[in-house]
PDB file of C-alpha atoms in Angstrom:
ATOM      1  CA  UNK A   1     -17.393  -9.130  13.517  1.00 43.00           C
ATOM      2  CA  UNK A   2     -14.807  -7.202  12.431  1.00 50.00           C
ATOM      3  CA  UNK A   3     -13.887  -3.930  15.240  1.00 55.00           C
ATOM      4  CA  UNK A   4     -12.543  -0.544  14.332  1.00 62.00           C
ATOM      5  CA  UNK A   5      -8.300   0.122  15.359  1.00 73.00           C
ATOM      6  CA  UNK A   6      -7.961   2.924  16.837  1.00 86.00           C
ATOM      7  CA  UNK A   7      -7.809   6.407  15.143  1.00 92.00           C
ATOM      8  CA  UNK A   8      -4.996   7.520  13.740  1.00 93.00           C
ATOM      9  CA  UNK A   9      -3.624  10.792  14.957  1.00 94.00           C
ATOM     10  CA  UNK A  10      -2.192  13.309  12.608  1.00 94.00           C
ATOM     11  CA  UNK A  11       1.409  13.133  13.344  1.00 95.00           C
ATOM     12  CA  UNK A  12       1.256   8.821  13.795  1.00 96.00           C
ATOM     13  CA  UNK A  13      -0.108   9.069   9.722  1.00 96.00           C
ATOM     14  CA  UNK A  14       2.560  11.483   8.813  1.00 96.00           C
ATOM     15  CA  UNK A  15       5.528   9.477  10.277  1.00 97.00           C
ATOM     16  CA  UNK A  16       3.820   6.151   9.082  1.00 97.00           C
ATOM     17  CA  UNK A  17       3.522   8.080   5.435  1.00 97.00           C
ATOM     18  CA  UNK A  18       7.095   9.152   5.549  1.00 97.00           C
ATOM     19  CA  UNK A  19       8.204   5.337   6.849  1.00 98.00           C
ATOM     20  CA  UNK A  20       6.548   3.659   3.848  1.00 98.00           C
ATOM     21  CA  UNK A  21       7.685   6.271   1.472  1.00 98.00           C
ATOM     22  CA  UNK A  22      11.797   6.042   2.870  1.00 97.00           C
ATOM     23  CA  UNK A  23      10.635   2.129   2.299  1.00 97.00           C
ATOM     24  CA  UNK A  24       9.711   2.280  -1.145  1.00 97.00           C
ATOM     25  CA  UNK A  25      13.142   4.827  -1.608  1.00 97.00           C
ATOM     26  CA  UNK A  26      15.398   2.243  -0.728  1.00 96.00           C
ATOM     27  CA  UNK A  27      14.219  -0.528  -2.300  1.00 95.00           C
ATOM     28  CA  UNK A  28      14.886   0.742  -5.499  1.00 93.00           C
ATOM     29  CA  UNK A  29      18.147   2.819  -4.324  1.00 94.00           C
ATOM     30  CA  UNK A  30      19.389  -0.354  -2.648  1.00 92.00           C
ATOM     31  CA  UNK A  31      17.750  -3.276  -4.102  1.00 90.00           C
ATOM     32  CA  UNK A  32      16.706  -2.192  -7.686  1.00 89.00           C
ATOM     33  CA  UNK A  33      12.784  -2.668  -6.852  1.00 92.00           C
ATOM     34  CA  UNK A  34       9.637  -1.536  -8.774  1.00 92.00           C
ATOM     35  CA  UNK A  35       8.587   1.412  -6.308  1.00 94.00           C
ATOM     36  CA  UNK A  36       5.695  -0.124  -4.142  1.00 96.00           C
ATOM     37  CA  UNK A  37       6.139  -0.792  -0.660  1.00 98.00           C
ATOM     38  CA  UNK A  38       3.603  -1.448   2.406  1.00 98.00           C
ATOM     39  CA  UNK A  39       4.687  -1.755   6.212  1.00 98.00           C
ATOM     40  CA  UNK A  40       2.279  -2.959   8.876  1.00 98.00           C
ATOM     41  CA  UNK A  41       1.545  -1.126  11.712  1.00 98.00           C
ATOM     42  CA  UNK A  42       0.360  -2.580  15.629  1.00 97.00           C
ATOM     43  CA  UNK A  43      -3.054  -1.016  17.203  1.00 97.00           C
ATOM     44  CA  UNK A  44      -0.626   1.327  19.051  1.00 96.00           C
ATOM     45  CA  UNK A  45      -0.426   2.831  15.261  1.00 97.00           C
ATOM     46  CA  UNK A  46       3.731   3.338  15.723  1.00 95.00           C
ATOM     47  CA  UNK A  47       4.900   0.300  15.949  1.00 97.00           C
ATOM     48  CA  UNK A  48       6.023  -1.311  12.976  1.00 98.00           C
ATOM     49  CA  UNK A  49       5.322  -5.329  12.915  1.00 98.00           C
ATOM     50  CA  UNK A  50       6.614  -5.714   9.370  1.00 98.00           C
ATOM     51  CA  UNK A  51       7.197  -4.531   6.002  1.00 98.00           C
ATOM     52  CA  UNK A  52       7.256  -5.456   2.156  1.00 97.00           C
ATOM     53  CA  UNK A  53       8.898  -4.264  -1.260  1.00 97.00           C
ATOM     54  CA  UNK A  54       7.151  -5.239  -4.520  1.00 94.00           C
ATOM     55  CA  UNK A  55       8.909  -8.521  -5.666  1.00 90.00           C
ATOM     56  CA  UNK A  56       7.514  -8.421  -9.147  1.00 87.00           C
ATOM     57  CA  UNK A  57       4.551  -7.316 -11.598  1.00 84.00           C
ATOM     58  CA  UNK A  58       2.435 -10.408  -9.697  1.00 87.00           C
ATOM     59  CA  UNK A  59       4.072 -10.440  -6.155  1.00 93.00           C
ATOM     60  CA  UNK A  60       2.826  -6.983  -4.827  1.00 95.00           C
ATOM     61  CA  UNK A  61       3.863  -5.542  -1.832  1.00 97.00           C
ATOM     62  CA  UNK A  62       0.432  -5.563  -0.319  1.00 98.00           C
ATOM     63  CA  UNK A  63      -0.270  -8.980  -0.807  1.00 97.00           C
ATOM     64  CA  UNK A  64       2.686 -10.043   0.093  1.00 97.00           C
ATOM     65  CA  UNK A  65       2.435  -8.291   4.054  1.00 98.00           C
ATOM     66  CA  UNK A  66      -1.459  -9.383   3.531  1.00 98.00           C
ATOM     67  CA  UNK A  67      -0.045 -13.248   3.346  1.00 98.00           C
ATOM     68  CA  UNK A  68       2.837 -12.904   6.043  1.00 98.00           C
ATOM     69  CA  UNK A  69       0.638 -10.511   8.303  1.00 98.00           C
ATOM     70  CA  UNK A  70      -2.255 -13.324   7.766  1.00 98.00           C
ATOM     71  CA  UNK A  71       0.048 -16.404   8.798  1.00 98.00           C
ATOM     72  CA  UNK A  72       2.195 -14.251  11.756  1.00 98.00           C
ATOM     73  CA  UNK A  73      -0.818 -12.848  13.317  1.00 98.00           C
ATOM     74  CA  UNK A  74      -4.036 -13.584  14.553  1.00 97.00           C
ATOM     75  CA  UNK A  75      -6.813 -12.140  12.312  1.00 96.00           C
ATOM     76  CA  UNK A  76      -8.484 -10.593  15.561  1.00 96.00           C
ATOM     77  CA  UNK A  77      -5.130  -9.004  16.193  1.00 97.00           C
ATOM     78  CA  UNK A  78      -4.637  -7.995  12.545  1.00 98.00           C
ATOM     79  CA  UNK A  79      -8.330  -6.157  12.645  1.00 97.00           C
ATOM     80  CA  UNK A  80      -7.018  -3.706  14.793  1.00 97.00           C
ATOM     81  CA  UNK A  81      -4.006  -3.002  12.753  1.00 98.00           C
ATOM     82  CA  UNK A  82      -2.906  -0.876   9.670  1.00 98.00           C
ATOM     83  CA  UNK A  83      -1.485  -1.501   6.648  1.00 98.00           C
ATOM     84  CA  UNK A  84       0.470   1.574   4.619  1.00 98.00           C
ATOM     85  CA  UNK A  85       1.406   1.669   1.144  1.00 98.00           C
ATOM     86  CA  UNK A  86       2.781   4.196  -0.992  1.00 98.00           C
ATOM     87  CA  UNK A  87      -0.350   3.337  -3.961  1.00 96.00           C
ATOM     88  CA  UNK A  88      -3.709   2.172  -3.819  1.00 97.00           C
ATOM     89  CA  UNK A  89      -3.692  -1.824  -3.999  1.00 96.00           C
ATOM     90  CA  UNK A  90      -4.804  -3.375  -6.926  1.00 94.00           C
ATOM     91  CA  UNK A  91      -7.847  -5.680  -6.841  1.00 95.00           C
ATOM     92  CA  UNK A  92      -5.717  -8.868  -6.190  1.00 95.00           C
ATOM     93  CA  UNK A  93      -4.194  -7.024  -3.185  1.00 96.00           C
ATOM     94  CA  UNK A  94      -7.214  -5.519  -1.615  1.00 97.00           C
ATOM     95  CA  UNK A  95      -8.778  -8.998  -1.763  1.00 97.00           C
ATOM     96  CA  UNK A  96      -5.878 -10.120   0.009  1.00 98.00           C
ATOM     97  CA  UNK A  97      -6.226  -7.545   2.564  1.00 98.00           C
ATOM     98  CA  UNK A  98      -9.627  -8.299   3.163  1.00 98.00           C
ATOM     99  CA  UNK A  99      -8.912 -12.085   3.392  1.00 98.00           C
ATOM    100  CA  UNK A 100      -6.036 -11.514   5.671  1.00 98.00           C
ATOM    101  CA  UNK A 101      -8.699  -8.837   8.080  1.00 97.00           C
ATOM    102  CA  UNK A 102      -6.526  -6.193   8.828  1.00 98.00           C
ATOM    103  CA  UNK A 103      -8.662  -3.485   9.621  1.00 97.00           C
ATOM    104  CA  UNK A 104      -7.507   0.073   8.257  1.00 98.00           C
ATOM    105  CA  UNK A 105      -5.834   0.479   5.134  1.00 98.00           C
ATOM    106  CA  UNK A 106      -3.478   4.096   4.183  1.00 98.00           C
ATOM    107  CA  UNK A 107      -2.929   4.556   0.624  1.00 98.00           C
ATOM    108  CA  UNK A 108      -0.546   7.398  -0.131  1.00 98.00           C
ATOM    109  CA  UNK A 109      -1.804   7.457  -4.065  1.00 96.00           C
ATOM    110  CA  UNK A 110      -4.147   6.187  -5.965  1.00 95.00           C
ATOM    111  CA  UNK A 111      -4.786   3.562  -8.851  1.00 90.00           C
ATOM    112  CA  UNK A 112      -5.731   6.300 -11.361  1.00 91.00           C
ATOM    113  CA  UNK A 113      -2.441   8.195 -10.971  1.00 91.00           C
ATOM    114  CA  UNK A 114      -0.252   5.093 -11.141  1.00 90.00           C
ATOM    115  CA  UNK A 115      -2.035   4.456 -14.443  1.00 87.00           C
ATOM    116  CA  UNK A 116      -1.307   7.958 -15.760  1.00 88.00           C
ATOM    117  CA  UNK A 117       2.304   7.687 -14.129  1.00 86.00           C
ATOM    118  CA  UNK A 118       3.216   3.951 -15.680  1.00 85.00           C
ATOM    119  CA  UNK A 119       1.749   4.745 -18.945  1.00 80.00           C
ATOM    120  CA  UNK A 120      -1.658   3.138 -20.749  1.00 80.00           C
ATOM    121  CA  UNK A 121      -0.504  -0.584 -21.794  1.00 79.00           C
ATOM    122  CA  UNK A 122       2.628  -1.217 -19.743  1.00 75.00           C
ATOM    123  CA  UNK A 123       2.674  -4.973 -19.556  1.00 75.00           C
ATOM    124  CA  UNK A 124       4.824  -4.419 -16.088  1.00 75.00           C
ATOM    125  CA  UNK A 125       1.649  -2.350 -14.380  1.00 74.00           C
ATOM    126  CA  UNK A 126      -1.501  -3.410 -16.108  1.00 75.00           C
ATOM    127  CA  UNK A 127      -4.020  -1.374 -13.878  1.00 77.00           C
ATOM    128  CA  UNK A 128      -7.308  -2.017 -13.016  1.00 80.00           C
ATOM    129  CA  UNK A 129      -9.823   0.505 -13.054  1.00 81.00           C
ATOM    130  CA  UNK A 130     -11.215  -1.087  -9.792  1.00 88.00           C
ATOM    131  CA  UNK A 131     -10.869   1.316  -6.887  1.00 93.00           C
ATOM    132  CA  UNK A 132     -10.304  -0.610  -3.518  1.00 95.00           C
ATOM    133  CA  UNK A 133     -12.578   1.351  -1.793  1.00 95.00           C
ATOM    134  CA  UNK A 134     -15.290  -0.736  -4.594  1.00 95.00           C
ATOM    135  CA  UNK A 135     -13.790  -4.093  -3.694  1.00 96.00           C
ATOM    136  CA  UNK A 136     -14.111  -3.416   0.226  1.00 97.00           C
ATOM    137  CA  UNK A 137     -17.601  -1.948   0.086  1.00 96.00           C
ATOM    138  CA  UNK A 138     -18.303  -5.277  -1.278  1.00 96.00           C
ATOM    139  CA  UNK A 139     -17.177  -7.285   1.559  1.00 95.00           C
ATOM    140  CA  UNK A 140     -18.968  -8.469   4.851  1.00 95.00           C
ATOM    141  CA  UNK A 141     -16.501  -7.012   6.885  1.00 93.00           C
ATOM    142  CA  UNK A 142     -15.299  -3.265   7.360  1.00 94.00           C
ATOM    143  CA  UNK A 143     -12.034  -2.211   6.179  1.00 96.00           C
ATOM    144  CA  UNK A 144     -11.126   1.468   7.020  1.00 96.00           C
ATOM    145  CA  UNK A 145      -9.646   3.185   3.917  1.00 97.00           C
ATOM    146  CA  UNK A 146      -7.701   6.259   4.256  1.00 96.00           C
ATOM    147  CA  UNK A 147      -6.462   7.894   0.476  1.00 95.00           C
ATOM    148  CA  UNK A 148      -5.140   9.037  -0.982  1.00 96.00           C
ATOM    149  CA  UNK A 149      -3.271  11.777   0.751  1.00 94.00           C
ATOM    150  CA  UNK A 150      -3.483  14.148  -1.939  1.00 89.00           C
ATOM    151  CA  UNK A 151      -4.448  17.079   0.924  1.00 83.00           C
ATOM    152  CA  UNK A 152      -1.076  15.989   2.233  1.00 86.00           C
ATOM    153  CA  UNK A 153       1.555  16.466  -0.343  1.00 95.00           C
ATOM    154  CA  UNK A 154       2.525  12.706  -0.196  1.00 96.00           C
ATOM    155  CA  UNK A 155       0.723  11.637  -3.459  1.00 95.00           C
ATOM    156  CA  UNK A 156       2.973  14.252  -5.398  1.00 96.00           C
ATOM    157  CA  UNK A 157       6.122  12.521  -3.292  1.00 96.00           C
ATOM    158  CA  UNK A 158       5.471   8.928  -4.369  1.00 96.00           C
ATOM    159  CA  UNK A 159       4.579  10.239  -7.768  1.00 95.00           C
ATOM    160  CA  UNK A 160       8.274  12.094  -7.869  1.00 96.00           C
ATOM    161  CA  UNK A 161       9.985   9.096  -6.333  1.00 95.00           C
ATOM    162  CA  UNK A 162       8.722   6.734  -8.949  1.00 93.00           C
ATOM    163  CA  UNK A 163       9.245   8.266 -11.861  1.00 92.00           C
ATOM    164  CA  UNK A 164      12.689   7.452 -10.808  1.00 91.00           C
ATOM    165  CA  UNK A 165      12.111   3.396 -11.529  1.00 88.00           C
ATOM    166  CA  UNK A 166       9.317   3.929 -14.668  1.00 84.00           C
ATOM    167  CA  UNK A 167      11.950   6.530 -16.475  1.00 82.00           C
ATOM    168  CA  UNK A 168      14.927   3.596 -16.514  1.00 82.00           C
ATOM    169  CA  UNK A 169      12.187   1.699 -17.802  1.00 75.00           C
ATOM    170  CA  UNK A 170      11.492   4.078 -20.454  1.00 69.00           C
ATOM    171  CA  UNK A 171       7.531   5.428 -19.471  1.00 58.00           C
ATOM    172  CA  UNK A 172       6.829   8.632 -18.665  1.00 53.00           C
TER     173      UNK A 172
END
């Protein structure tokens, strides 16, 4: 059975926001990346194990720290860890999440607003209406979920710092 990492204290979620955000910044300032990035934090909740830009529209962030967390780590280890990301993962990369059993997920912002951000129809960013917190309720193991941060003003920043990549692309 899955056990709880420890809580997260207000200023370890704000630097851990800010990490993943400065993350996501320079992968498309530096690397010309779709704006979705996830790091990996230990059970101290500061240290950073790894981290992950979105490769392509199939090869998200999330899943792809899921899958390297998953073959670096053992999964009793990785239950008392937590992954950030900037947006809520899809339903591939929640199931990979789960699979992998990292125990505490951060989302920054959520499906819903990535939707309204990307634009209805964009074949790069076909979301799901499928919350994560659904596809984790469903599961036989406990996966914290924290977001989005909307309280916290870092919703509105990934928002602001991805228009960046979806304006080139010509969305909204």
């Amino acid at each position: 059975m899955q056990t709880a990492a420890l809580p997260l204290t207000p200023a370890q979620l704000s630097n851990s926001a800010a990490r993943c955000l400065a993350l996501q910044q320079s992968g498309q300032d530096l690397h010309g990346k779709r704006p979705f990035a996830a790091i990996l934090l230990a059970p101290d909740n500061e240290t950073q194990l790894m981290s992950s830009l979105s490769l392509s529209h199939v090869r998200h962030a999330e899943c792809e720290l899921a899958r390297n967390a998953a073959d670096n780590y053992d999964s009793g280890y990785l239950a008392h860890c937590t992954m950030v990301s900037t947006w809520e993962p899809c339903a591939m990369c929640a199931g990979t999440v789960y699979w992998a059993h990292i125990g505490r997920l951060v989302y920054l912002a959520s499906e819903k607003t990535l939707q309204r951000v990307t634009g209805a129809g964009n074949p790069e960013n076909l979301t799901l209406d499928l919350s994560c917190h659904e596809i984790f309720a469903a599961g036989q193991t406990h996966v914290e979920v924290v977001g989005p941060l909307v309280a916290e003003g870092w919703e509105e920043k990934v928002v602001k710092d991805s228009q960046r990549y979806w304006m080139r692309q010509g969305k909204p």
